[in-house]
Amino acid sequence: MGTLLLLVTAALLIASAGLVAAGLGVEGAVAFVLAAYSIAFAEVVVSIAALSPFELVTRAGLVATTTATFAASVVFWTARGRPQPPSWRAALSSGRDAVRDPLIAVLTAAVALGFAYLAALAVFTPPNSWDAMWVWLARAAFWKQAHAVGYVDDIVVLNGYPPVASMGHLYSMVVASNDRLVTLVALVAYVVTPVAVFGIARRIGLEVRAALFGALIFATLPVILLQASGALIDLPVASFLATCVYFLLGRRPLDIGLAGLAFSLALGAKLTGLLAAPVLLLLVVLARPRRVWTLIGTGIAAGAIGCAWYFLNLARTGSLSGDLSGHLQQRGYLPPTDHGVTATVARTLRIAIDFLELPGAGGWWLAAYALAAAVVAGLALRERRGAAAVAALVALSPIGVLAAERLSRRTYEWLFFHLGRPDLGTIDQERGVTGATALGSFYGPLGLFLVLSVVALVALVARRRLPRPGWGLLVAPLLFVAIVAVLFSYSSFWGRLFIFPVALAAACAGLAMRSRPLAWGVVAVAATTLVLTLRANDEKPPSVWGKPRWWVQIRVGPRDDGEGEAFRFAERSIPRNAHVGLAIDDRDWSYPFFGSSLDRTVRFAQVAAPQADLGWLVVGPAHARPGAAWRAALRTPDGWFVFRRAG
């Protein structure tokens, strides 16, 4: 019943956003989709924000506000003269014509099959990403319990981050009374971001086939695939930023407002949205030099709205980040940043080396690229005989990535050891280049191709075959690498920060279609990487099907066996509607103790004086044991306990 109600309210949100977009006069199918997406998410955020002060974020409250929003959109649309949305006929006709190209047909089939599998994973398996269990879903569950978005006790990691993306999770949890569909937040972003990539490519002058080529290539990149079926928020942030760029490249006053809305959502979703500001400014200067100050003013206004949570952090803690960075450094989760020139150069080089990876291609699976090369050579041979060898060579090029990564890493080590900085030379030398994880993977061999495509910029500019905004799109990944290296200490998990700039570079990937052999090779690499990545997905491998919830969640989670055993015990033995106290470290997960129906009451507790209404108490290894009023129901060798109140 709850899932059905969620689908109904989601349909109302989509219809409401569509009516508003039509009433505003949005023109074009791509613009309509992106505008409706931004408006619908904004409706969710505004509804929850309006209900939170009164602790009315309940199923009834959200259904009522969603219904009222739909009614208001009908009134607005009627007052505007009932304008019709853009016709889909021309868009569908262009799409059919593009798919007649064998290149696009093969790529479309690969992405469609991949999306079907991702959708099945998203809907029929529980979420299990580390950060989702630790932060994003945990905070949404505590908000659901409190019927309001706000601070959760004094847990810094649950309070410092801005809330917009987690509000999408909260909406799903509250209306459905379960977490089955919380993964749709990322899955929808996986669909929307390629739409934005397609639209950006069209706005810089690429034809439909070339624009579709770049959008589909983006959808095959490893970290994009790995996050699409989970509950992380990097894809939603990238979808807002890509939508913002699409509207920045528009020429109507309405586009400016929609760009501001998308930028505001991005800032309200994650602190890293601020990293996009230099890239957005560069694109504004290149694409709309006469509107620079208007767009900057809009960005400042939108930023002020999107940064509302940062101002709350400042009022509560004296820090815009809620003391998040200081807390993470104090606990050893994030080392302090050395802003010296040598250290910054080292981080830049190390991040660049991380782009050399082949997710899922360990061992004999590397031979899949040779098989793809043979297949694509046969397909290219049908078009032109001379193309077969070139296509096969491009398809085989990923095999050289492993050797290139090893050589680059050793050269990096040699350089900094000889500079007297072995501490920099040994940064993350244990990182695997064939692993496939939602937090640690980058963009595979084609991601490297997109980052290095800036090399082609000189030739394209010289021939005047690329408009000025395209320059900014191609240099965006390199600019982002520099920004991250300057501002942050190194982490092997920073790959996900580059989803947005890689999406911008992907908008130019259709230029590869000017060389059919090159394009065939790229298609072979994309399809092969997609299959290998999904097969090797560390969080949700093929073996995940049919496994219990606790088994799926602890695949990538607990630091010790006892925490996983506590999750299993909670799923099997702690009843629904129980009141559970947690005496755990802030690095431990709280989310699994809510249960799949999210109907347990969970609180952080002090062992010395637990709340009187608690019936169960989970105690981590570093905490004292409760008194005689509690009876141990679970004891693990590494010090985890689950106690039940006696009597």
PDB file of C-alpha atoms in Angstrom, residues 18-170:
ATOM      1  CA  GLY A  18       4.986  19.584 -15.937  1.00  0.00           C
ATOM      2  CA  LEU A  19       2.073  21.997 -15.612  1.00  0.00           C
ATOM      3  CA  VAL A  20       4.315  24.651 -14.073  1.00  0.00           C
ATOM      4  CA  ALA A  21       6.910  24.185 -16.822  1.00  0.00           C
ATOM      5  CA  ALA A  22       4.218  24.457 -19.482  1.00  0.00           C
ATOM      6  CA  GLY A  23       2.758  27.506 -17.800  1.00  0.00           C
ATOM      7  CA  LEU A  24       6.171  29.162 -17.742  1.00  0.00           C
ATOM      8  CA  GLY A  25       6.476  28.620 -21.472  1.00  0.00           C
ATOM      9  CA  VAL A  26       9.411  26.214 -21.507  1.00  0.00           C
ATOM     10  CA  GLU A  27      10.230  25.355 -25.104  1.00  0.00           C
ATOM     11  CA  GLY A  28      11.759  22.116 -26.394  1.00  0.00           C
ATOM     12  CA  ALA A  29      11.535  18.552 -25.121  1.00  0.00           C
ATOM     13  CA  VAL A  30      14.942  18.539 -23.398  1.00  0.00           C
ATOM     14  CA  ALA A  31      14.315  21.870 -21.672  1.00  0.00           C
ATOM     15  CA  PHE A  32      10.886  20.656 -20.569  1.00  0.00           C
ATOM     16  CA  VAL A  33      12.299  17.456 -19.004  1.00  0.00           C
ATOM     17  CA  LEU A  34      15.077  19.286 -17.168  1.00  0.00           C
ATOM     18  CA  ALA A  35      12.797  22.093 -16.001  1.00  0.00           C
ATOM     19  CA  ALA A  36      10.169  19.627 -14.739  1.00  0.00           C
ATOM     20  CA  TYR A  37      12.847  17.623 -12.917  1.00  0.00           C
ATOM     21  CA  SER A  38      14.181  20.704 -11.127  1.00  0.00           C
ATOM     22  CA  ILE A  39      10.711  21.995 -10.299  1.00  0.00           C
ATOM     23  CA  ALA A  40       9.537  18.624  -8.959  1.00  0.00           C
ATOM     24  CA  PHE A  41      12.566  18.300  -6.684  1.00  0.00           C
ATOM     25  CA  ALA A  42      12.092  21.885  -5.531  1.00  0.00           C
ATOM     26  CA  GLU A  43       8.459  21.082  -4.680  1.00  0.00           C
ATOM     27  CA  VAL A  44       9.621  18.214  -2.471  1.00  0.00           C
ATOM     28  CA  VAL A  45      12.158  20.442  -0.718  1.00  0.00           C
ATOM     29  CA  VAL A  46       9.711  23.299  -0.166  1.00  0.00           C
ATOM     30  CA  SER A  47       6.997  20.965   1.134  1.00  0.00           C
ATOM     31  CA  ILE A  48       9.299  19.330   3.672  1.00  0.00           C
ATOM     32  CA  ALA A  49      10.818  22.660   4.703  1.00  0.00           C
ATOM     33  CA  ALA A  50       7.347  24.131   5.274  1.00  0.00           C
ATOM     34  CA  LEU A  51       6.164  21.172   7.357  1.00  0.00           C
ATOM     35  CA  SER A  52       9.316  20.725   9.461  1.00  0.00           C
ATOM     36  CA  PRO A  53       8.827  23.635  11.927  1.00  0.00           C
ATOM     37  CA  PHE A  54       5.500  22.098  12.926  1.00  0.00           C
ATOM     38  CA  GLU A  55       6.797  18.499  13.005  1.00  0.00           C
ATOM     39  CA  LEU A  56       4.267  17.553  10.339  1.00  0.00           C
ATOM     40  CA  VAL A  57       6.562  15.640   7.973  1.00  0.00           C
ATOM     41  CA  THR A  58       4.249  12.653   8.057  1.00  0.00           C
ATOM     42  CA  ARG A  59       2.545  10.599   5.396  1.00  0.00           C
ATOM     43  CA  ALA A  60      -0.635  12.632   5.765  1.00  0.00           C
ATOM     44  CA  GLY A  61       1.283  15.904   5.729  1.00  0.00           C
ATOM     45  CA  LEU A  62       3.250  15.098   2.579  1.00  0.00           C
ATOM     46  CA  VAL A  63       0.256  13.675   0.729  1.00  0.00           C
ATOM     47  CA  ALA A  64      -1.714  16.811   1.609  1.00  0.00           C
ATOM     48  CA  THR A  65       1.033  19.213   0.489  1.00  0.00           C
ATOM     49  CA  THR A  66       1.634  17.238  -2.709  1.00  0.00           C
ATOM     50  CA  THR A  67      -2.070  17.342  -3.516  1.00  0.00           C
ATOM     51  CA  ALA A  68      -2.225  21.055  -2.709  1.00  0.00           C
ATOM     52  CA  THR A  69       0.825  21.706  -4.892  1.00  0.00           C
ATOM     53  CA  PHE A  70      -0.786  19.866  -7.780  1.00  0.00           C
ATOM     54  CA  ALA A  71      -3.997  21.874  -7.343  1.00  0.00           C
ATOM     55  CA  ALA A  72      -2.018  25.124  -7.260  1.00  0.00           C
ATOM     56  CA  SER A  73      -0.166  24.142 -10.437  1.00  0.00           C
ATOM     57  CA  VAL A  74      -3.485  23.470 -12.182  1.00  0.00           C
ATOM     58  CA  VAL A  75      -4.675  26.951 -11.185  1.00  0.00           C
ATOM     59  CA  PHE A  76      -1.401  28.485 -12.415  1.00  0.00           C
ATOM     60  CA  TRP A  77      -1.541  26.581 -15.703  1.00  0.00           C
ATOM     61  CA  THR A  78      -5.181  27.589 -16.235  1.00  0.00           C
ATOM     62  CA  ALA A  79      -4.425  31.232 -15.474  1.00  0.00           C
ATOM     63  CA  ARG A  80      -1.673  31.136 -18.084  1.00  0.00           C
ATOM     64  CA  GLY A  81      -4.159  30.095 -20.739  1.00  0.00           C
ATOM     65  CA  ARG A  82      -3.609  26.328 -20.577  1.00  0.00           C
ATOM     66  CA  PRO A  83      -0.492  26.306 -22.755  1.00  0.00           C
ATOM     67  CA  GLN A  84       0.461  22.946 -24.208  1.00  0.00           C
ATOM     68  CA  PRO A  85       3.811  21.329 -23.396  1.00  0.00           C
ATOM     69  CA  PRO A  86       6.331  20.995 -26.218  1.00  0.00           C
ATOM     70  CA  SER A  87       5.509  18.403 -28.833  1.00  0.00           C
ATOM     71  CA  TRP A  88       7.380  15.135 -28.456  1.00  0.00           C
ATOM     72  CA  ARG A  89       6.816  14.173 -32.065  1.00  0.00           C
ATOM     73  CA  ALA A  90       9.858  15.975 -33.449  1.00  0.00           C
ATOM     74  CA  ALA A  91      12.089  14.673 -30.649  1.00  0.00           C
ATOM     75  CA  LEU A  92      10.960  11.087 -31.158  1.00  0.00           C
ATOM     76  CA  SER A  93      11.368  11.387 -34.914  1.00  0.00           C
ATOM     77  CA  SER A  94      14.929  12.690 -34.501  1.00  0.00           C
ATOM     78  CA  GLY A  95      15.672   9.882 -32.074  1.00  0.00           C
ATOM     79  CA  ARG A  96      14.408   7.242 -34.484  1.00  0.00           C
ATOM     80  CA  ASP A  97      16.532   8.690 -37.268  1.00  0.00           C
ATOM     81  CA  ALA A  98      19.616   8.691 -35.038  1.00  0.00           C
ATOM     82  CA  VAL A  99      19.123   5.084 -33.941  1.00  0.00           C
ATOM     83  CA  ARG A 100      19.146   3.991 -37.578  1.00  0.00           C
ATOM     84  CA  ASP A 101      22.877   4.606 -37.439  1.00  0.00           C
ATOM     85  CA  PRO A 102      24.446   1.248 -36.411  1.00  0.00           C
ATOM     86  CA  LEU A 103      26.818   3.056 -34.040  1.00  0.00           C
ATOM     87  CA  ILE A 104      23.969   4.643 -32.113  1.00  0.00           C
ATOM     88  CA  ALA A 105      21.860   1.482 -32.295  1.00  0.00           C
ATOM     89  CA  VAL A 106      24.531  -0.685 -30.654  1.00  0.00           C
ATOM     90  CA  LEU A 107      25.266   1.909 -27.982  1.00  0.00           C
ATOM     91  CA  THR A 108      21.565   2.458 -27.266  1.00  0.00           C
ATOM     92  CA  ALA A 109      20.966  -1.280 -26.869  1.00  0.00           C
ATOM     93  CA  ALA A 110      23.884  -1.597 -24.430  1.00  0.00           C
ATOM     94  CA  VAL A 111      22.712   1.336 -22.299  1.00  0.00           C
ATOM     95  CA  ALA A 112      19.083   0.138 -22.341  1.00  0.00           C
ATOM     96  CA  LEU A 113      20.048  -3.323 -21.094  1.00  0.00           C
ATOM     97  CA  GLY A 114      22.314  -1.798 -18.471  1.00  0.00           C
ATOM     98  CA  PHE A 115      19.556   0.513 -17.282  1.00  0.00           C
ATOM     99  CA  ALA A 116      17.090  -2.381 -16.986  1.00  0.00           C
ATOM    100  CA  TYR A 117      19.544  -4.244 -14.759  1.00  0.00           C
ATOM    101  CA  LEU A 118      20.266  -1.144 -12.680  1.00  0.00           C
ATOM    102  CA  ALA A 119      16.558  -0.494 -12.208  1.00  0.00           C
ATOM    103  CA  ALA A 120      16.082  -4.063 -10.976  1.00  0.00           C
ATOM    104  CA  LEU A 121      18.958  -3.651  -8.520  1.00  0.00           C
ATOM    105  CA  ALA A 122      17.573  -0.327  -7.313  1.00  0.00           C
ATOM    106  CA  VAL A 123      14.050  -1.583  -6.699  1.00  0.00           C
ATOM    107  CA  PHE A 124      14.545  -5.189  -5.597  1.00  0.00           C
ATOM    108  CA  THR A 125      17.716  -5.047  -3.484  1.00  0.00           C
ATOM    109  CA  PRO A 126      18.304  -2.988  -0.335  1.00  0.00           C
ATOM    110  CA  PRO A 127      20.675   0.024  -0.327  1.00  0.00           C
ATOM    111  CA  ASN A 128      24.114  -0.707   1.061  1.00  0.00           C
ATOM    112  CA  SER A 129      26.619   2.018   0.133  1.00  0.00           C
ATOM    113  CA  TRP A 130      28.905   2.952   3.021  1.00  0.00           C
ATOM    114  CA  ASP A 131      28.134   6.673   3.026  1.00  0.00           C
ATOM    115  CA  ALA A 132      24.427   6.017   2.524  1.00  0.00           C
ATOM    116  CA  MET A 133      24.298   3.766   5.604  1.00  0.00           C
ATOM    117  CA  TRP A 134      26.502   6.127   7.581  1.00  0.00           C
ATOM    118  CA  VAL A 135      25.072   9.527   6.626  1.00  0.00           C
ATOM    119  CA  TRP A 136      22.472   9.987   3.883  1.00  0.00           C
ATOM    120  CA  LEU A 137      19.866   7.368   4.761  1.00  0.00           C
ATOM    121  CA  ALA A 138      20.618   7.500   8.480  1.00  0.00           C
ATOM    122  CA  ARG A 139      19.853  11.206   8.737  1.00  0.00           C
ATOM    123  CA  ALA A 140      16.675  10.779   6.664  1.00  0.00           C
ATOM    124  CA  ALA A 141      15.517   8.000   8.988  1.00  0.00           C
ATOM    125  CA  PHE A 142      16.109  10.175  12.067  1.00  0.00           C
ATOM    126  CA  TRP A 143      14.206  13.016  10.365  1.00  0.00           C
ATOM    127  CA  LYS A 144      11.321  10.662   9.625  1.00  0.00           C
ATOM    128  CA  GLN A 145      11.272   9.649  13.259  1.00  0.00           C
ATOM    129  CA  ALA A 146      11.222  13.295  14.374  1.00  0.00           C
ATOM    130  CA  HIS A 147       8.681  14.323  11.667  1.00  0.00           C
ATOM    131  CA  ALA A 148      11.016  17.189  10.772  1.00  0.00           C
ATOM    132  CA  VAL A 149      14.321  18.022   9.131  1.00  0.00           C
ATOM    133  CA  GLY A 150      16.781  19.282  11.711  1.00  0.00           C
ATOM    134  CA  TYR A 151      19.817  18.523  13.813  1.00  0.00           C
ATOM    135  CA  VAL A 152      20.182  14.953  15.105  1.00  0.00           C
ATOM    136  CA  ASP A 153      21.581  15.153  18.645  1.00  0.00           C
ATOM    137  CA  ASP A 154      25.250  16.166  18.450  1.00  0.00           C
ATOM    138  CA  ILE A 155      26.276  13.810  15.653  1.00  0.00           C
ATOM    139  CA  VAL A 156      28.411  16.027  13.423  1.00  0.00           C
ATOM    140  CA  VAL A 157      28.383  13.777  10.341  1.00  0.00           C
ATOM    141  CA  LEU A 158      24.565  13.702  10.374  1.00  0.00           C
ATOM    142  CA  ASN A 159      24.222  17.458  10.750  1.00  0.00           C
ATOM    143  CA  GLY A 160      26.971  19.213   8.823  1.00  0.00           C
ATOM    144  CA  TYR A 161      25.967  18.265   5.286  1.00  0.00           C
ATOM    145  CA  PRO A 162      23.175  20.226   3.559  1.00  0.00           C
ATOM    146  CA  PRO A 163      19.875  18.325   3.312  1.00  0.00           C
ATOM    147  CA  VAL A 164      18.346  18.710  -0.174  1.00  0.00           C
ATOM    148  CA  ALA A 165      19.293  15.330  -1.676  1.00  0.00           C
ATOM    149  CA  SER A 166      18.439  13.506   1.556  1.00  0.00           C
ATOM    150  CA  MET A 167      15.022  15.174   1.456  1.00  0.00           C
ATOM    151  CA  GLY A 168      14.326  13.043  -1.607  1.00  0.00           C
ATOM    152  CA  HIS A 169      15.128   9.950   0.459  1.00  0.00           C
ATOM    153  CA  LEU A 170      12.983  11.284   3.304  1.00  0.00           C
TER     154      LEU A 170
END
